[in-house]
């Protein structure tokens, strides 16, 4: 009992003393300080008295990687015929060059609307024929079943086909063409003899000789039977240089507006073209109306028009034509996107060399798309009209 009382007494004495000491720590142990309690707060660090905390040191972060831009041409190459971007393996395939009729009673032609390049030149009696080049006829397309009517070869068309290392498809030939094919050693298929005899068929609703037609299946069978190479010859280079995409020609010497073109091949054949500024394509007309493809009914349209002026004359009393293109040069015109510029050309048949050049002497660059080439007699240049509106003579 005594021990408990002593503990109580000790607590009673000690607690007031501790309270006084604690209070004194703030009041200077009973001594009055200048400024009172405010002075004590002023001695504390500034950041403890409502001041903003120091800004944290920023942690460096890695900049986000830019989103990669997909290359629209990845895995593709430009076609040697159109300059359009296609699969690489397709670029290596040899084209077909097909002789097509262009007489009024046999028009319109079947499959011509699928051709990548169309040549037109005089044959005889003022009539023209076409050489249609296909990088791919296309399985399941209208041209795959009906291509024609296919007509006989002329020697200068053989030379044009050889420029492209093409497989030449025709139905018969002149003696001049036969000699040229032998000289150039061109691979060809004809319906008159050899592997191509069974590769053509006749449309009996059309009068012969304007009723011979080819099919993709027939052509491929003939190529296989004849053991013809199906890829470009190693080292072959096209005589076309293309822009990567559609490009307007900058103003240059001799440039003129070309929203129309008329080509007076003869009194019988005077095709003309009109330009559509919305599609930026030229539409071909002949025999009093729009030139269409028989298979589809669609109009023939082209991105590029080239006029290649040549020295041309009768080779014999039958009126067969010939022209100076074996080792020659000349002038011409290039039309695209509503304008026309003068060009020059050079050809050496022996080496398969053929190039077009601009006025600056540099190789001509043309727009991607389908191309029409008129091989036109130099002495008839006055019958070419380049202007605002094409029309028949």
Tab-separated table of C-alpha atoms in Angstrom:
chain	number	residue	atom	x	y	z
A	1	UNK	CA	0.000	0.000	0.000
A	2	UNK	CA	2.850	2.335	0.714
A	3	UNK	CA	4.484	1.492	-2.630
A	4	UNK	CA	1.342	2.385	-4.514
A	5	UNK	CA	0.998	5.709	-2.742
A	6	UNK	CA	4.613	6.584	-3.532
A	7	UNK	CA	3.962	5.897	-7.246
A	8	UNK	CA	0.942	8.174	-7.194
A	9	UNK	CA	2.868	10.931	-5.438
A	10	UNK	CA	5.748	10.582	-7.921
A	11	UNK	CA	3.387	10.900	-10.892
A	12	UNK	CA	1.699	13.882	-9.327
A	13	UNK	CA	5.047	15.644	-9.019
A	14	UNK	CA	6.611	14.588	-12.292
A	15	UNK	CA	3.740	15.141	-14.736
A	16	UNK	CA	3.380	18.904	-14.067
A	17	UNK	CA	7.151	19.235	-14.440
A	18	UNK	CA	7.180	17.450	-17.840
A	19	UNK	CA	4.310	19.611	-19.059
A	20	UNK	CA	6.193	22.749	-18.012
A	21	UNK	CA	9.345	21.623	-19.858
A	22	UNK	CA	7.431	20.772	-22.997
A	23	UNK	CA	5.769	24.131	-22.974
A	24	UNK	CA	9.079	25.757	-22.312
A	25	UNK	CA	10.597	24.256	-25.452
A	26	UNK	CA	8.236	26.470	-27.398
A	27	UNK	CA	8.446	29.530	-25.136
A	28	UNK	CA	12.169	29.591	-24.518
A	29	UNK	CA	11.922	27.862	-21.114
A	30	UNK	CA	9.949	30.694	-19.605
A	31	UNK	CA	12.033	33.543	-21.148
A	32	UNK	CA	10.186	35.969	-23.454
A	33	UNK	CA	11.490	35.924	-27.087
A	34	UNK	CA	11.305	38.822	-29.566
A	35	UNK	CA	8.603	38.141	-32.099
A	36	UNK	CA	6.949	35.387	-30.138
A	37	UNK	CA	6.153	32.082	-31.834
A	38	UNK	CA	6.262	33.582	-35.347
A	39	UNK	CA	10.033	33.926	-35.160
A	40	UNK	CA	10.400	30.237	-34.418
A	41	UNK	CA	8.418	29.300	-37.577
A	42	UNK	CA	10.582	31.584	-39.689
A	43	UNK	CA	13.633	29.487	-38.804
A	44	UNK	CA	12.111	26.355	-40.424
A	45	UNK	CA	12.935	25.552	-44.071
A	46	UNK	CA	10.850	27.604	-46.490
A	47	UNK	CA	9.357	24.579	-48.242
A	48	UNK	CA	7.713	23.574	-44.956
A	49	UNK	CA	5.683	26.804	-44.737
A	50	UNK	CA	3.193	26.472	-47.588
A	51	UNK	CA	5.815	27.107	-50.293
A	52	UNK	CA	5.466	24.892	-53.440
A	53	UNK	CA	7.599	21.769	-53.517
A	54	UNK	CA	10.540	21.813	-55.913
A	55	UNK	CA	9.635	20.525	-59.410
A	56	UNK	CA	10.715	16.905	-59.820
A	57	UNK	CA	13.534	16.267	-62.238
A	58	UNK	CA	11.915	15.015	-65.469
A	59	UNK	CA	12.693	11.421	-66.413
A	60	UNK	CA	13.813	11.209	-70.021
A	61	UNK	CA	11.523	9.130	-72.203
A	62	UNK	CA	12.175	7.559	-75.639
A	63	UNK	CA	10.371	9.325	-78.485
A	64	UNK	CA	7.729	7.111	-80.087
A	65	UNK	CA	8.812	5.543	-83.380
A	66	UNK	CA	7.021	6.995	-86.405
A	67	UNK	CA	4.364	4.806	-87.977
A	68	UNK	CA	6.010	3.192	-90.996
A	69	UNK	CA	4.646	4.287	-94.391
A	70	UNK	CA	3.853	1.307	-96.584
A	71	UNK	CA	5.493	1.448	-100.013
A	72	UNK	CA	2.646	1.072	-102.548
A	73	UNK	CA	5.132	-0.352	-105.049
A	74	UNK	CA	6.660	-2.911	-102.683
A	75	UNK	CA	7.205	-6.215	-104.447
A	76	UNK	CA	6.196	-4.730	-107.809
A	77	UNK	CA	7.875	-3.443	-110.956
A	78	UNK	CA	6.717	-1.256	-113.807
A	79	UNK	CA	5.361	-3.047	-116.836
A	80	UNK	CA	7.587	-2.646	-119.886
A	81	UNK	CA	4.486	-1.943	-121.973
A	82	UNK	CA	2.377	0.354	-119.783
A	83	UNK	CA	4.617	1.509	-116.935
A	84	UNK	CA	1.921	0.405	-114.497
A	85	UNK	CA	3.064	-1.330	-111.310
A	86	UNK	CA	2.494	-5.069	-111.534
A	87	UNK	CA	3.849	-8.217	-109.899
A	88	UNK	CA	7.531	-8.795	-110.640
A	89	UNK	CA	7.010	-12.246	-112.118
A	90	UNK	CA	4.500	-10.843	-114.609
A	91	UNK	CA	6.992	-8.211	-115.789
A	92	UNK	CA	9.354	-10.932	-117.009
A	93	UNK	CA	6.789	-12.577	-119.311
A	94	UNK	CA	7.092	-11.963	-123.048
A	95	UNK	CA	4.172	-10.085	-124.599
A	96	UNK	CA	2.052	-11.208	-127.525
A	97	UNK	CA	1.939	-8.994	-130.631
A	98	UNK	CA	-1.221	-9.752	-132.634
A	99	UNK	CA	-2.017	-8.588	-136.182
A	100	UNK	CA	-5.582	-7.249	-136.264
A	101	UNK	CA	-7.874	-6.371	-139.143
A	102	UNK	CA	-9.090	-2.811	-139.638
A	103	UNK	CA	-11.465	-2.969	-142.554
A	104	UNK	CA	-14.887	-1.454	-141.975
A	105	UNK	CA	-16.908	-4.638	-142.599
A	106	UNK	CA	-14.832	-6.488	-139.986
A	107	UNK	CA	-15.023	-3.819	-137.309
A	108	UNK	CA	-15.062	-3.518	-134.396
A	109	UNK	CA	-12.185	-5.770	-133.363
A	110	UNK	CA	-12.438	-8.275	-130.538
A	111	UNK	CA	-9.986	-7.898	-127.651
A	112	UNK	CA	-8.323	-4.702	-128.832
A	113	UNK	CA	-9.594	-2.888	-125.757
A	114	UNK	CA	-7.352	-5.070	-123.572
A	115	UNK	CA	-4.175	-4.305	-125.544
A	116	UNK	CA	-1.449	-2.332	-123.751
A	117	UNK	CA	-0.021	-0.808	-126.931
A	118	UNK	CA	-1.711	-0.439	-130.323
A	119	UNK	CA	0.257	0.320	-133.507
A	120	UNK	CA	-1.498	1.531	-136.635
A	121	UNK	CA	0.086	1.745	-140.093
A	122	UNK	CA	-0.990	1.683	-143.727
A	123	UNK	CA	-0.980	-1.603	-145.599
A	124	UNK	CA	-2.345	-1.120	-149.116
A	125	UNK	CA	-5.234	0.686	-150.859
A	126	UNK	CA	-5.391	3.208	-148.035
A	127	UNK	CA	-6.372	0.564	-145.461
A	128	UNK	CA	-4.602	0.354	-142.113
A	129	UNK	CA	-3.970	-2.591	-139.811
A	130	UNK	CA	-3.223	-2.806	-136.125
A	131	UNK	CA	-0.527	-4.544	-134.163
A	132	UNK	CA	-1.913	-5.033	-130.656
A	133	UNK	CA	0.550	-5.850	-127.877
A	134	UNK	CA	-0.613	-7.650	-124.754
A	135	UNK	CA	1.562	-8.082	-121.674
A	136	UNK	CA	-1.149	-10.503	-120.519
A	137	UNK	CA	-4.286	-11.566	-122.341
A	138	UNK	CA	-5.721	-12.730	-119.047
A	139	UNK	CA	-7.423	-16.028	-118.374
A	140	UNK	CA	-11.177	-15.586	-118.068
A	141	UNK	CA	-11.213	-12.205	-119.836
A	142	UNK	CA	-13.253	-11.607	-123.025
A	143	UNK	CA	-10.086	-11.492	-125.178
A	144	UNK	CA	-9.057	-14.924	-123.897
A	145	UNK	CA	-11.945	-16.474	-125.839
A	146	UNK	CA	-12.111	-14.183	-128.857
A	147	UNK	CA	-9.193	-12.180	-130.241
A	148	UNK	CA	-9.308	-10.838	-133.783
A	149	UNK	CA	-10.041	-10.925	-136.484
A	150	UNK	CA	-6.410	-11.876	-137.043
A	151	UNK	CA	-4.892	-10.949	-140.405
A	152	UNK	CA	-1.698	-11.473	-142.362
A	153	UNK	CA	1.630	-9.913	-141.486
A	154	UNK	CA	3.515	-7.075	-143.150
A	155	UNK	CA	7.287	-6.851	-142.728
A	156	UNK	CA	7.322	-3.541	-140.833
A	157	UNK	CA	4.870	-4.918	-138.274
A	158	UNK	CA	7.296	-7.810	-137.783
A	159	UNK	CA	9.959	-5.211	-136.998
A	160	UNK	CA	7.702	-3.413	-134.512
A	161	UNK	CA	6.934	-6.685	-132.721
A	162	UNK	CA	10.634	-7.483	-132.488
A	163	UNK	CA	11.275	-4.197	-130.661
A	164	UNK	CA	9.382	-5.711	-127.714
A	165	UNK	CA	10.850	-9.240	-127.928
A	166	UNK	CA	7.218	-10.256	-128.494
A	167	UNK	CA	5.718	-13.536	-129.696
A	168	UNK	CA	4.220	-12.530	-133.041
A	169	UNK	CA	0.693	-13.843	-133.804
A	170	UNK	CA	-0.688	-13.588	-137.356
A	171	UNK	CA	-2.689	-15.469	-139.973
A	172	UNK	CA	-0.540	-15.591	-143.096
A	173	UNK	CA	2.067	-13.117	-144.370
A	174	UNK	CA	3.507	-11.474	-147.463
A	175	UNK	CA	6.802	-12.746	-148.895
A	176	UNK	CA	8.407	-9.596	-147.493
A	177	UNK	CA	7.138	-10.429	-144.017
A	178	UNK	CA	8.326	-14.035	-144.298
A	179	UNK	CA	11.838	-12.830	-145.172
A	180	UNK	CA	11.813	-10.356	-142.293
A	181	UNK	CA	10.741	-13.008	-139.768
A	182	UNK	CA	13.546	-15.241	-140.947
A	183	UNK	CA	16.089	-12.422	-140.808
A	184	UNK	CA	15.104	-11.312	-137.305
A	185	UNK	CA	14.566	-14.901	-136.110
A	186	UNK	CA	11.345	-13.793	-134.461
A	187	UNK	CA	9.158	-16.334	-132.647
A	188	UNK	CA	5.784	-16.408	-134.330
A	189	UNK	CA	2.506	-18.331	-134.573
A	190	UNK	CA	0.436	-18.422	-137.738
A	191	UNK	CA	-2.812	-20.131	-138.601
A	192	UNK	CA	-1.471	-21.140	-142.007
A	193	UNK	CA	1.115	-23.725	-140.988
A	194	UNK	CA	3.174	-25.163	-138.151
A	195	UNK	CA	2.135	-25.282	-134.491
A	196	UNK	CA	-0.530	-22.632	-134.948
A	197	UNK	CA	-2.718	-24.378	-137.524
A	198	UNK	CA	-5.161	-25.696	-134.917
A	199	UNK	CA	-4.862	-22.639	-132.660
A	200	UNK	CA	-7.316	-20.440	-134.606
A	201	UNK	CA	-10.991	-20.796	-135.389
A	202	UNK	CA	-13.401	-19.296	-137.909
A	203	UNK	CA	-16.523	-17.297	-137.134
A	204	UNK	CA	-18.814	-18.451	-139.963
A	205	UNK	CA	-21.109	-15.465	-139.512
A	206	UNK	CA	-18.332	-13.279	-140.966
A	207	UNK	CA	-17.079	-13.531	-144.541
A	208	UNK	CA	-13.543	-14.908	-145.049
A	209	UNK	CA	-10.756	-13.810	-144.882
A	210	UNK	CA	-11.981	-11.522	-142.100
A	211	UNK	CA	-13.234	-14.273	-139.801
A	212	UNK	CA	-10.124	-15.880	-138.242
A	213	UNK	CA	-9.922	-15.568	-134.470
A	214	UNK	CA	-7.457	-16.679	-131.804
A	215	UNK	CA	-7.945	-17.686	-128.181
A	216	UNK	CA	-5.575	-17.630	-125.239
A	217	UNK	CA	-5.814	-21.399	-124.908
A	218	UNK	CA	-4.989	-21.883	-128.578
A	219	UNK	CA	-2.040	-19.491	-128.469
A	220	UNK	CA	-0.607	-21.105	-125.352
A	221	UNK	CA	-0.903	-24.584	-126.856
A	222	UNK	CA	0.912	-23.440	-129.987
A	223	UNK	CA	3.649	-21.803	-127.909
A	224	UNK	CA	4.124	-25.010	-125.938
A	225	UNK	CA	4.165	-27.224	-129.029
A	226	UNK	CA	6.704	-24.993	-130.740
A	227	UNK	CA	8.892	-24.767	-127.632
A	228	UNK	CA	8.848	-20.973	-127.703
A	229	UNK	CA	10.554	-19.042	-124.914
A	230	UNK	CA	7.993	-17.350	-122.643
A	231	UNK	CA	10.205	-14.890	-120.746
A	232	UNK	CA	12.098	-11.845	-121.993
A	233	UNK	CA	15.513	-12.429	-123.451
A	234	UNK	CA	18.244	-11.819	-120.881
A	235	UNK	CA	19.330	-8.180	-120.929
A	236	UNK	CA	16.257	-6.952	-122.813
A	237	UNK	CA	15.359	-3.315	-122.132
A	238	UNK	CA	12.149	-1.655	-123.223
A	239	UNK	CA	12.414	1.427	-125.399
A	240	UNK	CA	9.955	3.234	-123.104
A	241	UNK	CA	10.876	5.204	-120.011
A	242	UNK	CA	7.914	5.853	-117.697
A	243	UNK	CA	7.108	8.270	-114.907
A	244	UNK	CA	6.320	6.520	-111.615
A	245	UNK	CA	2.871	8.130	-111.689
A	246	UNK	CA	0.755	10.412	-113.854
A	247	UNK	CA	2.692	13.626	-114.582
A	248	UNK	CA	1.788	16.782	-116.484
A	249	UNK	CA	4.335	18.036	-118.997
A	250	UNK	CA	5.915	21.340	-118.002
A	251	UNK	CA	5.833	24.133	-120.560
A	252	UNK	CA	8.533	23.650	-123.174
A	253	UNK	CA	9.426	24.802	-126.661
A	254	UNK	CA	6.954	23.726	-129.308
A	255	UNK	CA	4.305	22.567	-126.826
A	256	UNK	CA	0.703	23.112	-127.888
A	257	UNK	CA	-2.777	22.316	-126.700
A	258	UNK	CA	-3.890	18.867	-127.836
A	259	UNK	CA	-7.431	18.076	-126.811
A	260	UNK	CA	-8.026	16.616	-130.266
A	261	UNK	CA	-6.099	14.794	-132.986
A	262	UNK	CA	-6.984	13.774	-136.532
A	263	UNK	CA	-4.818	11.398	-138.593
A	264	UNK	CA	-5.574	11.449	-142.314
A	265	UNK	CA	-3.970	8.138	-143.284
A	266	UNK	CA	-6.087	8.111	-146.426
A	267	UNK	CA	-9.527	8.893	-147.794
A	268	UNK	CA	-10.574	5.488	-146.464
A	269	UNK	CA	-9.007	5.723	-142.990
A	270	UNK	CA	-8.972	8.977	-141.027
A	271	UNK	CA	-9.286	8.181	-137.320
A	272	UNK	CA	-9.534	10.938	-134.762
A	273	UNK	CA	-9.246	11.325	-130.999
A	274	UNK	CA	-10.878	13.534	-128.406
A	275	UNK	CA	-9.541	14.302	-124.943
A	276	UNK	CA	-11.532	14.006	-121.717
A	277	UNK	CA	-10.095	16.351	-119.085
A	278	UNK	CA	-11.820	14.433	-116.272
A	279	UNK	CA	-10.388	11.009	-117.100
A	280	UNK	CA	-7.272	12.505	-118.770
A	281	UNK	CA	-7.644	9.938	-121.565
A	282	UNK	CA	-8.011	10.102	-125.345
A	283	UNK	CA	-10.936	8.288	-127.000
A	284	UNK	CA	-10.515	6.941	-130.539
A	285	UNK	CA	-13.108	7.349	-133.310
A	286	UNK	CA	-13.294	5.843	-136.792
A	287	UNK	CA	-15.818	5.052	-139.533
A	288	UNK	CA	-18.178	7.701	-138.198
A	289	UNK	CA	-18.359	6.705	-134.549
A	290	UNK	CA	-16.593	5.745	-131.366
A	291	UNK	CA	-14.119	2.909	-131.837
A	292	UNK	CA	-15.202	0.113	-129.516
A	293	UNK	CA	-14.163	-3.393	-128.540
A	294	UNK	CA	-16.608	-5.969	-129.933
A	295	UNK	CA	-16.284	-8.146	-126.831
A	296	UNK	CA	-17.159	-5.487	-124.280
A	297	UNK	CA	-18.703	-2.580	-126.176
A	298	UNK	CA	-16.275	-0.289	-124.373
A	299	UNK	CA	-14.598	2.628	-126.135
A	300	UNK	CA	-10.895	2.500	-126.963
A	301	UNK	CA	-9.082	4.971	-124.729
A	302	UNK	CA	-5.393	5.802	-124.413
A	303	UNK	CA	-3.192	7.720	-122.012
A	304	UNK	CA	-0.451	8.370	-124.560
A	305	UNK	CA	-0.541	9.083	-128.286
A	306	UNK	CA	2.672	8.942	-130.329
A	307	UNK	CA	2.970	9.919	-133.990
A	308	UNK	CA	6.114	8.469	-135.579
A	309	UNK	CA	6.731	10.077	-138.962
A	310	UNK	CA	8.494	7.786	-141.465
A	311	UNK	CA	9.554	7.804	-145.086
A	312	UNK	CA	7.089	5.382	-146.703
A	313	UNK	CA	6.448	4.269	-150.282
A	314	UNK	CA	5.005	1.494	-152.480
A	315	UNK	CA	7.332	-1.478	-152.654
A	316	UNK	CA	5.754	-3.032	-155.778
A	317	UNK	CA	2.937	-2.714	-158.296
A	318	UNK	CA	0.505	-4.368	-155.839
A	319	UNK	CA	0.650	-1.344	-153.587
A	320	UNK	CA	2.370	-3.112	-150.703
A	321	UNK	CA	4.049	-0.567	-148.471
A	322	UNK	CA	7.556	-0.317	-147.107
A	323	UNK	CA	9.248	2.242	-144.897
A	324	UNK	CA	12.694	3.348	-143.816
A	325	UNK	CA	13.014	1.936	-140.288
A	326	UNK	CA	15.916	-0.504	-140.425
A	327	UNK	CA	18.603	2.013	-139.469
A	328	UNK	CA	16.879	5.342	-139.398
A	329	UNK	CA	15.741	8.366	-137.445
A	330	UNK	CA	12.970	10.888	-137.743
A	331	UNK	CA	10.564	13.244	-136.039
A	332	UNK	CA	7.119	12.988	-134.514
A	333	UNK	CA	4.799	14.101	-131.726
A	334	UNK	CA	3.873	12.974	-128.244
A	335	UNK	CA	0.416	13.743	-126.795
A	336	UNK	CA	-0.663	13.256	-123.189
A	337	UNK	CA	-2.861	15.074	-120.667
A	338	UNK	CA	-4.180	17.494	-123.282
A	339	UNK	CA	-0.856	18.787	-124.614
A	340	UNK	CA	1.504	17.876	-127.456
A	341	UNK	CA	5.288	18.170	-127.723
A	342	UNK	CA	7.589	17.504	-130.687
A	343	UNK	CA	9.833	14.429	-130.426
A	344	UNK	CA	12.500	12.639	-132.414
A	345	UNK	CA	13.168	8.917	-132.780
A	346	UNK	CA	16.035	6.587	-133.620
A	347	UNK	CA	15.934	2.934	-134.566
A	348	UNK	CA	18.461	0.253	-135.455
A	349	UNK	CA	16.589	-2.903	-136.299
A	350	UNK	CA	19.638	-5.177	-136.176
A	351	UNK	CA	20.145	-4.547	-132.450
A	352	UNK	CA	16.440	-4.130	-131.591
A	353	UNK	CA	17.211	-0.543	-130.567
A	354	UNK	CA	14.328	1.936	-130.602
A	355	UNK	CA	14.047	5.169	-128.606
A	356	UNK	CA	12.027	8.376	-128.563
A	357	UNK	CA	13.598	11.678	-127.468
A	358	UNK	CA	12.365	15.062	-126.272
A	359	UNK	CA	13.440	18.423	-127.645
A	360	UNK	CA	16.271	18.551	-125.105
A	361	UNK	CA	17.797	15.427	-126.612
A	362	UNK	CA	17.035	13.348	-123.526
A	363	UNK	CA	15.130	10.081	-123.775
A	364	UNK	CA	11.398	10.708	-123.673
A	365	UNK	CA	9.585	9.864	-120.439
A	366	UNK	CA	5.905	9.012	-120.868
A	367	UNK	CA	2.977	8.553	-118.522
A	368	UNK	CA	1.910	5.126	-117.242
A	369	UNK	CA	-1.048	3.779	-119.178
A	370	UNK	CA	-2.086	2.480	-122.589
A	371	UNK	CA	-0.310	3.885	-125.650
A	372	UNK	CA	-1.346	4.317	-129.281
A	373	UNK	CA	1.388	4.689	-131.912
A	374	UNK	CA	0.615	5.909	-135.426
A	375	UNK	CA	3.427	5.099	-137.867
A	376	UNK	CA	2.548	7.812	-140.320
A	377	UNK	CA	3.933	8.737	-143.762
A	378	UNK	CA	6.135	11.812	-143.623
A	379	UNK	CA	4.736	13.063	-146.934
A	380	UNK	CA	1.219	13.135	-145.471
A	381	UNK	CA	2.055	15.201	-142.396
A	382	UNK	CA	-0.200	17.995	-143.668
A	383	UNK	CA	-3.131	15.638	-143.015
A	384	UNK	CA	-2.390	15.582	-139.297
A	385	UNK	CA	-4.472	18.011	-137.271
A	386	UNK	CA	-3.543	18.679	-133.652
A	387	UNK	CA	-5.891	21.073	-131.939
A	388	UNK	CA	-8.859	21.577	-129.732
A	389	UNK	CA	-11.150	19.043	-131.338
A	390	UNK	CA	-10.441	15.933	-133.403
A	391	UNK	CA	-12.648	15.254	-136.385
A	392	UNK	CA	-12.739	13.116	-139.475
A	393	UNK	CA	-11.629	14.617	-142.794
